[in-house]
PDB file of C-alpha atoms and ligand atoms in Angstrom:
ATOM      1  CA  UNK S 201       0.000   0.000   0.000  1.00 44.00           C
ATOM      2  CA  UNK S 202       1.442   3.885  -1.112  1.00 45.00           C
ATOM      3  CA  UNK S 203       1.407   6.331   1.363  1.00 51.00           C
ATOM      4  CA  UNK S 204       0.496   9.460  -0.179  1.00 50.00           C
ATOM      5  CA  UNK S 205       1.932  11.728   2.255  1.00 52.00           C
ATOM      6  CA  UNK S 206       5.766   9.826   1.900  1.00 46.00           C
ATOM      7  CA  UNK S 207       6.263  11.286  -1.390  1.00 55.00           C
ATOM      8  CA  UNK S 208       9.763  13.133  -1.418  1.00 79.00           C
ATOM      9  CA  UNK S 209      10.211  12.382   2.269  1.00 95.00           C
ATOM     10  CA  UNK S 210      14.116  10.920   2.939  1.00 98.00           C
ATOM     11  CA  UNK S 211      14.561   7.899   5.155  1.00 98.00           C
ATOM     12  CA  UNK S 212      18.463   6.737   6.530  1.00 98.00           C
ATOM     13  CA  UNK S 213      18.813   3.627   6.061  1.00 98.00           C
ATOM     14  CA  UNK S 214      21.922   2.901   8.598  1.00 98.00           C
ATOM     15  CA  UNK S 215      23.877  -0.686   8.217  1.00 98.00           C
ATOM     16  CA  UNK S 216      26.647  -1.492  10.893  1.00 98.00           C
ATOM     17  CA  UNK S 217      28.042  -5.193   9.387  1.00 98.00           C
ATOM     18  CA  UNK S 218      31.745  -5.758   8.993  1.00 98.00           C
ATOM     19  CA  UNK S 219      30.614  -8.087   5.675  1.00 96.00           C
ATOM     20  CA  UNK S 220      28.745  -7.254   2.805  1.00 95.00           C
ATOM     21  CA  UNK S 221      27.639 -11.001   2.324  1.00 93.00           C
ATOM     22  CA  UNK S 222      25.842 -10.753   5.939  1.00 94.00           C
ATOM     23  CA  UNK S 223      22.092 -11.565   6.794  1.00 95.00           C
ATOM     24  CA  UNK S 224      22.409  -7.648   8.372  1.00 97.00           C
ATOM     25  CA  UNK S 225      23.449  -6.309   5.099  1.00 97.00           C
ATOM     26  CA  UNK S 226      20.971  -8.047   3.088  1.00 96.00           C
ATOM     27  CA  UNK S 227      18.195  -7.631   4.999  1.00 97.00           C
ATOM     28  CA  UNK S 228      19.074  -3.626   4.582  1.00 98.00           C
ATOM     29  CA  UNK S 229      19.327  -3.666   1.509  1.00 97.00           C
ATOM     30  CA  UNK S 230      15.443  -5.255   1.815  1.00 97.00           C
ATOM     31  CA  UNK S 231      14.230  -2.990   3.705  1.00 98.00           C
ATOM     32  CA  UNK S 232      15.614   0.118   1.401  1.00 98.00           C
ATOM     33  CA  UNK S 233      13.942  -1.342  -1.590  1.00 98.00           C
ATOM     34  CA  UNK S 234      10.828  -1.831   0.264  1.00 97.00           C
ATOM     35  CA  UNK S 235      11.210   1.963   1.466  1.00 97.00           C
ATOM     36  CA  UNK S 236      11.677   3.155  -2.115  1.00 97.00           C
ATOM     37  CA  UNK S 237       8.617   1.127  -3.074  1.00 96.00           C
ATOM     38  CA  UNK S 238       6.906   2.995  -0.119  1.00 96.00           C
ATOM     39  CA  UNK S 239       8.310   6.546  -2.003  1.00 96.00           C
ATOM     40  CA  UNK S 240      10.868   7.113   0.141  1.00 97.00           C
ATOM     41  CA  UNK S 241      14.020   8.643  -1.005  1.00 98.00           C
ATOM     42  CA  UNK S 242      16.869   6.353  -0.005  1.00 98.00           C
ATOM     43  CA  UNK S 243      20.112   7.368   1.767  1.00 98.00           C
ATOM     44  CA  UNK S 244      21.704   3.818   2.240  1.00 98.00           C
ATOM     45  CA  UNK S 245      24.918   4.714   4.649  1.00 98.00           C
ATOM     46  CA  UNK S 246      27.062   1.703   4.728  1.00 98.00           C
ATOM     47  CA  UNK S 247      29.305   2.288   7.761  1.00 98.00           C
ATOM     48  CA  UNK S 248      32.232  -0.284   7.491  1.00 98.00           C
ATOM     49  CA  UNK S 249      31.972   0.243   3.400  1.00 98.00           C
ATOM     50  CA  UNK S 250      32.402   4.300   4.171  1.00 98.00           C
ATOM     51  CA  UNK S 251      35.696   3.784   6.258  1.00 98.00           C
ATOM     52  CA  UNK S 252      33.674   5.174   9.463  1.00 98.00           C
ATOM     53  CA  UNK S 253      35.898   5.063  12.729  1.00 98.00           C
ATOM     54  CA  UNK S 254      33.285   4.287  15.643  1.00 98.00           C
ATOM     55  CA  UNK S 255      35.940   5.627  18.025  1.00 98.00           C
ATOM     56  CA  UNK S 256      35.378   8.812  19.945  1.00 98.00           C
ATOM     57  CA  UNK S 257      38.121  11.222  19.662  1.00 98.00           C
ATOM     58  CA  UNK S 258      39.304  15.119  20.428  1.00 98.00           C
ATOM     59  CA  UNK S 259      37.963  17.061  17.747  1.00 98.00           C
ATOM     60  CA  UNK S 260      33.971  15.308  18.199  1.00 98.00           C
ATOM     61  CA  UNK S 261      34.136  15.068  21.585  1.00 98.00           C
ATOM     62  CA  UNK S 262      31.086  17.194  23.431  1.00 98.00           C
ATOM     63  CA  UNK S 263      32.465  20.435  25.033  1.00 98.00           C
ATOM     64  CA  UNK S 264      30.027  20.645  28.000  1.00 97.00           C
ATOM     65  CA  UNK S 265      30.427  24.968  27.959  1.00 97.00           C
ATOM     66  CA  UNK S 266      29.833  25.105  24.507  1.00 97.00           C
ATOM     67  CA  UNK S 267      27.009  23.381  22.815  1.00 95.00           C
ATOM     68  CA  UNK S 268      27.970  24.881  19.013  1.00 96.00           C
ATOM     69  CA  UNK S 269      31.465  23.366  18.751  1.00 97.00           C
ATOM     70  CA  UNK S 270      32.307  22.525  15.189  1.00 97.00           C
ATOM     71  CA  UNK S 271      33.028  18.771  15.066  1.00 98.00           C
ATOM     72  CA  UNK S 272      34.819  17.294  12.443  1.00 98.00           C
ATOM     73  CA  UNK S 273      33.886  17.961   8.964  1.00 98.00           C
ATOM     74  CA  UNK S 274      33.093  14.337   8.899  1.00 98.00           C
ATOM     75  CA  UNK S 275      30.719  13.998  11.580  1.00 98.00           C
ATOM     76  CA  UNK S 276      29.341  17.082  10.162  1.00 98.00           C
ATOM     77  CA  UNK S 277      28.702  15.712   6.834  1.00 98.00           C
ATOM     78  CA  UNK S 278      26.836  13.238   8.852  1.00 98.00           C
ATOM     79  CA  UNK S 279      24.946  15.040  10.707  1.00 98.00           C
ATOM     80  CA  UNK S 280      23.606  16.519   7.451  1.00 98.00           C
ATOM     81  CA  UNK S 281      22.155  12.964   6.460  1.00 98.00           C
ATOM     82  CA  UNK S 282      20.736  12.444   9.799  1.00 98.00           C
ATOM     83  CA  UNK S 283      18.806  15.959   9.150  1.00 98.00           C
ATOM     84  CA  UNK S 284      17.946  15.435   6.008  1.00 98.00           C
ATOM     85  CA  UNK S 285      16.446  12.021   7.073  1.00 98.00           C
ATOM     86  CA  UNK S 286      12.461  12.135   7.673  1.00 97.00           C
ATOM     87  CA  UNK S 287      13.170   8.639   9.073  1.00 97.00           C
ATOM     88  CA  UNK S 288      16.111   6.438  10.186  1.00 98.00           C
ATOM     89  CA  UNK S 289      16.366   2.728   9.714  1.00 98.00           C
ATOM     90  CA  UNK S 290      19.563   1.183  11.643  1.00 98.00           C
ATOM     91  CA  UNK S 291      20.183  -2.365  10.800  1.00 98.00           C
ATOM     92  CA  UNK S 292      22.507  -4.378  12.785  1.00 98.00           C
ATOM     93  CA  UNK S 293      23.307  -7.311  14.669  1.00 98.00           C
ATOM     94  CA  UNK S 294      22.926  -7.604  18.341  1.00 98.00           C
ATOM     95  CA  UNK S 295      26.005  -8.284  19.978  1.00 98.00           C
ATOM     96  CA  UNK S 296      25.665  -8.578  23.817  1.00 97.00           C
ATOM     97  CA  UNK S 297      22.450  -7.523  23.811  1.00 97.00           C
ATOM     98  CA  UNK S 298      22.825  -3.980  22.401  1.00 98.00           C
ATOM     99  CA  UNK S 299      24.239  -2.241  19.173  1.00 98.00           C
ATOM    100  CA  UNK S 300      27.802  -3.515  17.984  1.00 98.00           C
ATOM    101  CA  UNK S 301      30.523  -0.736  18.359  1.00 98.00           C
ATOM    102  CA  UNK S 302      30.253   0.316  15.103  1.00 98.00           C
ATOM    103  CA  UNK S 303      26.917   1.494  15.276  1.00 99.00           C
ATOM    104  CA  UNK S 304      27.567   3.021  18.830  1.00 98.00           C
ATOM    105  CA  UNK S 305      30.198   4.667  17.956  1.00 98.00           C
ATOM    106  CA  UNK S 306      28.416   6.295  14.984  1.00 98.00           C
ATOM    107  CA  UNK S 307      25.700   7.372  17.647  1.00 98.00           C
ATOM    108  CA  UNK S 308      28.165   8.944  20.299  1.00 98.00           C
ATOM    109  CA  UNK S 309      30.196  10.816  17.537  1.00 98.00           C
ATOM    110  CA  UNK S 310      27.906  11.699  15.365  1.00 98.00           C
ATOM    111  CA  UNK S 311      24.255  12.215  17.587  1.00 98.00           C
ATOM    112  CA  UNK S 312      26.635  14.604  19.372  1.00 98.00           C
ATOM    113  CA  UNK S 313      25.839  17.491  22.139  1.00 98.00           C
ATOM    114  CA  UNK S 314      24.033  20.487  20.696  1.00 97.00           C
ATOM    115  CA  UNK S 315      22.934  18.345  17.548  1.00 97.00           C
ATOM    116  CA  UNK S 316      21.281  15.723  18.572  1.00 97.00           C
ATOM    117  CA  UNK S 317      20.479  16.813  22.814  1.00 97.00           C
ATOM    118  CA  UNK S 318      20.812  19.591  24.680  1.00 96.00           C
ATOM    119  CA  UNK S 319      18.750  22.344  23.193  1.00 94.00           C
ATOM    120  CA  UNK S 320      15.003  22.653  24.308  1.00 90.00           C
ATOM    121  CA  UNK S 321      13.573  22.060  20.714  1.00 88.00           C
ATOM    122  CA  UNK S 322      16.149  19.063  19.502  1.00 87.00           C
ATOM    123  CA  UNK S 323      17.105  19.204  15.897  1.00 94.00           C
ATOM    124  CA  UNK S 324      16.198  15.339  15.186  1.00 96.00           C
ATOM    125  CA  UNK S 325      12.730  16.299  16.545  1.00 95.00           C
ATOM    126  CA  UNK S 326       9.564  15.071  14.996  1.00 94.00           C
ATOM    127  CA  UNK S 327      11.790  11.841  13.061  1.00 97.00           C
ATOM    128  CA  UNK S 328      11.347   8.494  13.369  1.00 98.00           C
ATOM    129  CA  UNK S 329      13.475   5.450  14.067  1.00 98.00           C
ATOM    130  CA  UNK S 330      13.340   1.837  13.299  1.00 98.00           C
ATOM    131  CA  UNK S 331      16.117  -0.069  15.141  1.00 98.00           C
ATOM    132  CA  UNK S 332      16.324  -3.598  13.586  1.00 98.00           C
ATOM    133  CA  UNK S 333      18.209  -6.071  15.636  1.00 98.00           C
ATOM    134  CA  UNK S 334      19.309  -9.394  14.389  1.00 98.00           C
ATOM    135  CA  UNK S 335      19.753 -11.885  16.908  1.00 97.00           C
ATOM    136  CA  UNK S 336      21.798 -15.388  17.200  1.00 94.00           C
ATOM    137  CA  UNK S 337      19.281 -16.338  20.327  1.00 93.00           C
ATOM    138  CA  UNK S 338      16.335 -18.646  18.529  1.00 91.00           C
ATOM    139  CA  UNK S 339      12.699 -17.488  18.749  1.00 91.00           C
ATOM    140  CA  UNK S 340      11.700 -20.072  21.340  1.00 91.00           C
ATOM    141  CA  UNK S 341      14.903 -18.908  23.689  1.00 92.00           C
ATOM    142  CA  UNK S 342      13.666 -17.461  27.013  1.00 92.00           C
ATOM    143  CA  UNK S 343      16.138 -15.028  26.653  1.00 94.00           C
ATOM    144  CA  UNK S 344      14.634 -13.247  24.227  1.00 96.00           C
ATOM    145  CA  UNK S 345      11.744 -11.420  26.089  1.00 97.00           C
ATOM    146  CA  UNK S 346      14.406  -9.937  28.110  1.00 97.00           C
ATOM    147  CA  UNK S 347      16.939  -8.925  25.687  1.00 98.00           C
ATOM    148  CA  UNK S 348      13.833  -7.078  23.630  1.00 98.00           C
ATOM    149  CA  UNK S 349      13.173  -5.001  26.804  1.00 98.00           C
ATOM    150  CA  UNK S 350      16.674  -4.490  27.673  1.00 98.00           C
ATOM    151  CA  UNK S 351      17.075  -3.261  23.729  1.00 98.00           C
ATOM    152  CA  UNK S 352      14.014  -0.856  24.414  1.00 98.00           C
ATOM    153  CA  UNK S 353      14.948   0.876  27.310  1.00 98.00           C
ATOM    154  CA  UNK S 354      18.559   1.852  25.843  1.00 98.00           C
ATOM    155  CA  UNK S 355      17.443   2.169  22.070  1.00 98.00           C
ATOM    156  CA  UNK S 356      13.932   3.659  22.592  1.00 98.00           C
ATOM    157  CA  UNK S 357      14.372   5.737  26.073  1.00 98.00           C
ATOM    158  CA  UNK S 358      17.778   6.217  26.927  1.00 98.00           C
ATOM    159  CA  UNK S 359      18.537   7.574  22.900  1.00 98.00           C
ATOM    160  CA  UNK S 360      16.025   8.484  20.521  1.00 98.00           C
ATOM    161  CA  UNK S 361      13.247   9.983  22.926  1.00 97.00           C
ATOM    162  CA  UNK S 362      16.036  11.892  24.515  1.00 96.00           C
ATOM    163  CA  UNK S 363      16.852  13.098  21.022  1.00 97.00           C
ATOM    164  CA  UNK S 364      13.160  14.389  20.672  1.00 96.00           C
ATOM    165  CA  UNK S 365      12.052  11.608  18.194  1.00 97.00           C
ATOM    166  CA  UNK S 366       8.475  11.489  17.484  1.00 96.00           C
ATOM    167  CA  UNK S 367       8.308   7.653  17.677  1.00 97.00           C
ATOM    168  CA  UNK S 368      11.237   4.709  18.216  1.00 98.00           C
ATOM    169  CA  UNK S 369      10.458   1.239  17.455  1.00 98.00           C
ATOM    170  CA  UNK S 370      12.805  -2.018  18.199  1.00 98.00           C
ATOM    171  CA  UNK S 371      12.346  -4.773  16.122  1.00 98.00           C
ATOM    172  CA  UNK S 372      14.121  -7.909  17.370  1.00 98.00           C
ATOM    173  CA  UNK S 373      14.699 -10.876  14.736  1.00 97.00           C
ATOM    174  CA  UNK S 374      16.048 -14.360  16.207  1.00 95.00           C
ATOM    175  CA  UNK S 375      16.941 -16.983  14.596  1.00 92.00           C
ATOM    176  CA  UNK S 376      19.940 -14.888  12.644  1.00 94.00           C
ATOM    177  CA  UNK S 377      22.329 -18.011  12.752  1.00 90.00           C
ATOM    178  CA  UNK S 378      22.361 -20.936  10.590  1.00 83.00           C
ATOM    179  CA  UNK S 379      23.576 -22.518  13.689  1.00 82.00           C
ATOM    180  CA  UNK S 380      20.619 -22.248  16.273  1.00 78.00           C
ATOM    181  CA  UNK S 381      22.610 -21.707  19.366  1.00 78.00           C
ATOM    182  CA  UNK S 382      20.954 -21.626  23.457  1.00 78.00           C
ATOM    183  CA  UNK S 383      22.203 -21.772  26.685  1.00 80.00           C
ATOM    184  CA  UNK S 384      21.240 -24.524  28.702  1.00 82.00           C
ATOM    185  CA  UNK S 385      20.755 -24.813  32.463  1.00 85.00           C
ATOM    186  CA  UNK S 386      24.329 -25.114  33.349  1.00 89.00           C
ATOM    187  CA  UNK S 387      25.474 -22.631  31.174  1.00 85.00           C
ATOM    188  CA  UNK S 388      26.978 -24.732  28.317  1.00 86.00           C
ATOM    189  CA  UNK S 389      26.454 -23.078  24.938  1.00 85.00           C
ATOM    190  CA  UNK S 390      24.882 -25.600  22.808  1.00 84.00           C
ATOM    191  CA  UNK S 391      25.485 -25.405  18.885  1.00 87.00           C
ATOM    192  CA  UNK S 392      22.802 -27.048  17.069  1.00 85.00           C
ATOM    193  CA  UNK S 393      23.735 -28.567  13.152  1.00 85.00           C
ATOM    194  CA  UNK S 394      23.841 -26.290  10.423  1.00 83.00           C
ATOM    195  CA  UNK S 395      20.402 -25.870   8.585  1.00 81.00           C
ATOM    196  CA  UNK S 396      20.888 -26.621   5.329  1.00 83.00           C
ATOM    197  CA  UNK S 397      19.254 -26.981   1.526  1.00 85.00           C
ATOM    198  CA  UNK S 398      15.740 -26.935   1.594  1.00 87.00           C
ATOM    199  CA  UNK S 399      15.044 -26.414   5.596  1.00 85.00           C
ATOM    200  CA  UNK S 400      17.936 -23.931   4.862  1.00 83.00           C
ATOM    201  CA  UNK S 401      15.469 -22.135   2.444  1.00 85.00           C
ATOM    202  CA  UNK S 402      12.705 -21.833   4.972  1.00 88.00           C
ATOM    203  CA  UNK S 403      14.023 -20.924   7.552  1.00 86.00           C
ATOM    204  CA  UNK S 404      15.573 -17.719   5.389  1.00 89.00           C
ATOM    205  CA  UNK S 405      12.238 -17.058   3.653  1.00 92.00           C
ATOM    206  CA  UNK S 406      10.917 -17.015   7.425  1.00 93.00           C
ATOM    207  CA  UNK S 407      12.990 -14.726   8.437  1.00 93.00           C
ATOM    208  CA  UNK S 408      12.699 -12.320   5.244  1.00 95.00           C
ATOM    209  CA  UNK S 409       9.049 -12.745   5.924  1.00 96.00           C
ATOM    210  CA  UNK S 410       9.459 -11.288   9.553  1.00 97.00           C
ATOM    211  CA  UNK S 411      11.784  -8.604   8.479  1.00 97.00           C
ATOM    212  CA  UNK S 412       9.423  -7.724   6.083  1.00 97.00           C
ATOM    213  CA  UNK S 413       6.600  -7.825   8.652  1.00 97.00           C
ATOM    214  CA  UNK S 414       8.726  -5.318  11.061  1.00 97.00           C
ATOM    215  CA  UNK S 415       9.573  -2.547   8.454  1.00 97.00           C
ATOM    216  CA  UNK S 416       5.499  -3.112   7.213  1.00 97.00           C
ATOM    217  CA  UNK S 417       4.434  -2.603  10.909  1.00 96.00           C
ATOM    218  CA  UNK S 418       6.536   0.423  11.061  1.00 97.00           C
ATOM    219  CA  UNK S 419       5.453   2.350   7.718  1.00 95.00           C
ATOM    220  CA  UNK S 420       1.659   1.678   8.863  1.00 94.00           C
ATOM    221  CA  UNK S 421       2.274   3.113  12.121  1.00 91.00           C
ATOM    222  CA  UNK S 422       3.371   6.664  10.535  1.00 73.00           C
ATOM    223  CA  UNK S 423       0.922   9.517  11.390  1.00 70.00           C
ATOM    224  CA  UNK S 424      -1.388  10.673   8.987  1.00 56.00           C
ATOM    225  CA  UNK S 425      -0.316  13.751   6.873  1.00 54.00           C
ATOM    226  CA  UNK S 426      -2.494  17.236   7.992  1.00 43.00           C
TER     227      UNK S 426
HETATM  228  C1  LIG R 718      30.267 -10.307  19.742  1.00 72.07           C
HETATM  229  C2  LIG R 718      28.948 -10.979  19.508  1.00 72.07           C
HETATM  230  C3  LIG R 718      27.954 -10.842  20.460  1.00 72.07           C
HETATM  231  C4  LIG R 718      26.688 -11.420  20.245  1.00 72.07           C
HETATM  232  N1  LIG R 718      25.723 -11.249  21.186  1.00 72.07           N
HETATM  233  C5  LIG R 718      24.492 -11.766  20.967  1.00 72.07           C
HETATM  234  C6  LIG R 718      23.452 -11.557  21.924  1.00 72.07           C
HETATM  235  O1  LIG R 718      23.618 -10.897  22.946  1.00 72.07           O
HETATM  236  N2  LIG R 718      22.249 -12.128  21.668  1.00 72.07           N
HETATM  237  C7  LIG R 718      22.008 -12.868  20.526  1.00 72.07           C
HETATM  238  O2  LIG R 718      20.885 -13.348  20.338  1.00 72.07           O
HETATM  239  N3  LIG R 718      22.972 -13.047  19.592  1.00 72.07           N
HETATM  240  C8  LIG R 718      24.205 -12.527  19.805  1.00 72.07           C
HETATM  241  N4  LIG R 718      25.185 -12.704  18.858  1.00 72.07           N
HETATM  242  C9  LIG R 718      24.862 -13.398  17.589  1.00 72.07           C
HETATM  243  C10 LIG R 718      24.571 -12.361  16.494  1.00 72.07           C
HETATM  244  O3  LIG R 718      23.430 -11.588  16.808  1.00 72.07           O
HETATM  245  C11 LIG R 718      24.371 -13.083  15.152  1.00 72.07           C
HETATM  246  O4  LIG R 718      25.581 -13.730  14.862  1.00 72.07           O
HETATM  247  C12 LIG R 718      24.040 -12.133  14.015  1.00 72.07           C
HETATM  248  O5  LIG R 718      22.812 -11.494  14.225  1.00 72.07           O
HETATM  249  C13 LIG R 718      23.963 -12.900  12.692  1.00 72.07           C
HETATM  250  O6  LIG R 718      23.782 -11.965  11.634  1.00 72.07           O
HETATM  251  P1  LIG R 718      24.959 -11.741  10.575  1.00 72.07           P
HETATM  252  O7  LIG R 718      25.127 -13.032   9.835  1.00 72.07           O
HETATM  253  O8  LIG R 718      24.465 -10.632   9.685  1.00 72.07           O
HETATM  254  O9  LIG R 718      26.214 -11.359  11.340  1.00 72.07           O
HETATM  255  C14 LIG R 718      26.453 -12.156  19.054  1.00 72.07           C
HETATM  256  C15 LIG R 718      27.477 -12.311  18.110  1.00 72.07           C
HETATM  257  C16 LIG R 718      28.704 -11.733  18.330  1.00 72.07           C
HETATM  258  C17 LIG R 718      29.791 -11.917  17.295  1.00 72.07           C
END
């Protein structure tokens, strides 16, 4: 279904995977067509393919008296895409329950003081965010009901709200590995046997299906143009 009022309108669609061959990358590369089907402009910002460096350093870090410091032309240039960006779509896996560095560090460089916080009307205000998380943990794994609230509460709360985002959404997809993988009552990690040809197939299509499902579930929940 088009949405009338997404014509023109810019979303970010944010990878953090070391590997282009990944399930993370494709699955971004999924959810940007579907966007451009939705008429979304596409930025697609490849962060390991762009060279960025997730580490924090002198020139971007937040000077606490002064909330317009000019960071570095680079995080500038970024912070142009995130405000040119009606929506932002980070796509990554979840390592230790929360964002891998990469991504991180692209958040505390880049959603810096003054930018992103700090300033009563927030310039990322009004945007939305789609964090999708994929996840080694299977979909019958105990563990996941905790690590989707654990992913809310930093994602959702402790970033974009406090950025003055209109609406945050986590969407958490197990069952990432070919390899299921669980803990089991004594702590072991147990490896289950590679997936493979046809059950192989399914088990991707599955997935792709509930991918699809997440970024779907987001779109329809967009506010209604006035
Ligand atoms: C450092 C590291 C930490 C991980 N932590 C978790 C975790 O906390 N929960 C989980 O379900 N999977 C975890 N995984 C598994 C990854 O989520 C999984 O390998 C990834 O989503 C697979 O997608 P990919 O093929 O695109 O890398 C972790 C993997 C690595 C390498």
């Amino acid at each position: 279904m088009s949405h009338p009022s997404t014509a023109a309108r810019t979303a970010l669609v944010v990878v953090a995977h070391h590997r282009t061959d990944s399930l993370t990358a494709h699955t971004a590369r999924r959810t940007a067509a579907r966007l451009e089907s939705a008429g979304y402009r596409v930025d697609l910002l490849d962060l390991q393919a762009e060279g960025f460096d997730p580490r924090m350093n002198a020139a971007d870090q937040p000077d606490w008296g002064n909330r317009e410091k000019p960071y570095s032309d680079e995080v500038q240039a970024h912070m142009r895409r995130v405000l040119d960006a009606d929506l932002v779509v980070a796509v990554f896996p979840v390592y230790w329950q929360s964002v891998p560095a990469l991504l991180k560090g692209w958040i505390d460089r880049v959603w810096n003081y003054g930018f992103a916080y700090g300033r009563s009307k927030p310039r990322l205000a009004g945007k939305r965010m789609l964090w999708l998380g994929l996840a080694g943990a299977t979909s019958d794994d105990a563990i996941i009901e905790g690590m989707q609230s654990v992913l809310e509460t930093n994602l959702n709360e402790g970033i974009a709200y406090y950025c003055g985002f209109a609406h945050s959404s986590v969407a958490l997809l197990p069952d990432a590995e070919e390899r299921p993988q669980r803990i089991d009552a004594e702590g072991n990690l147990l490896v289950g046997d590679a997936v493979a040809g046809a059950e192989r197939d399914v088990q991707y299509a599955e997935f792709d299906r509930r991918a699809h499902q997440a970024v779907e579930e987001f779109l329809a929940a967009e506010p209604v143009a006035v």
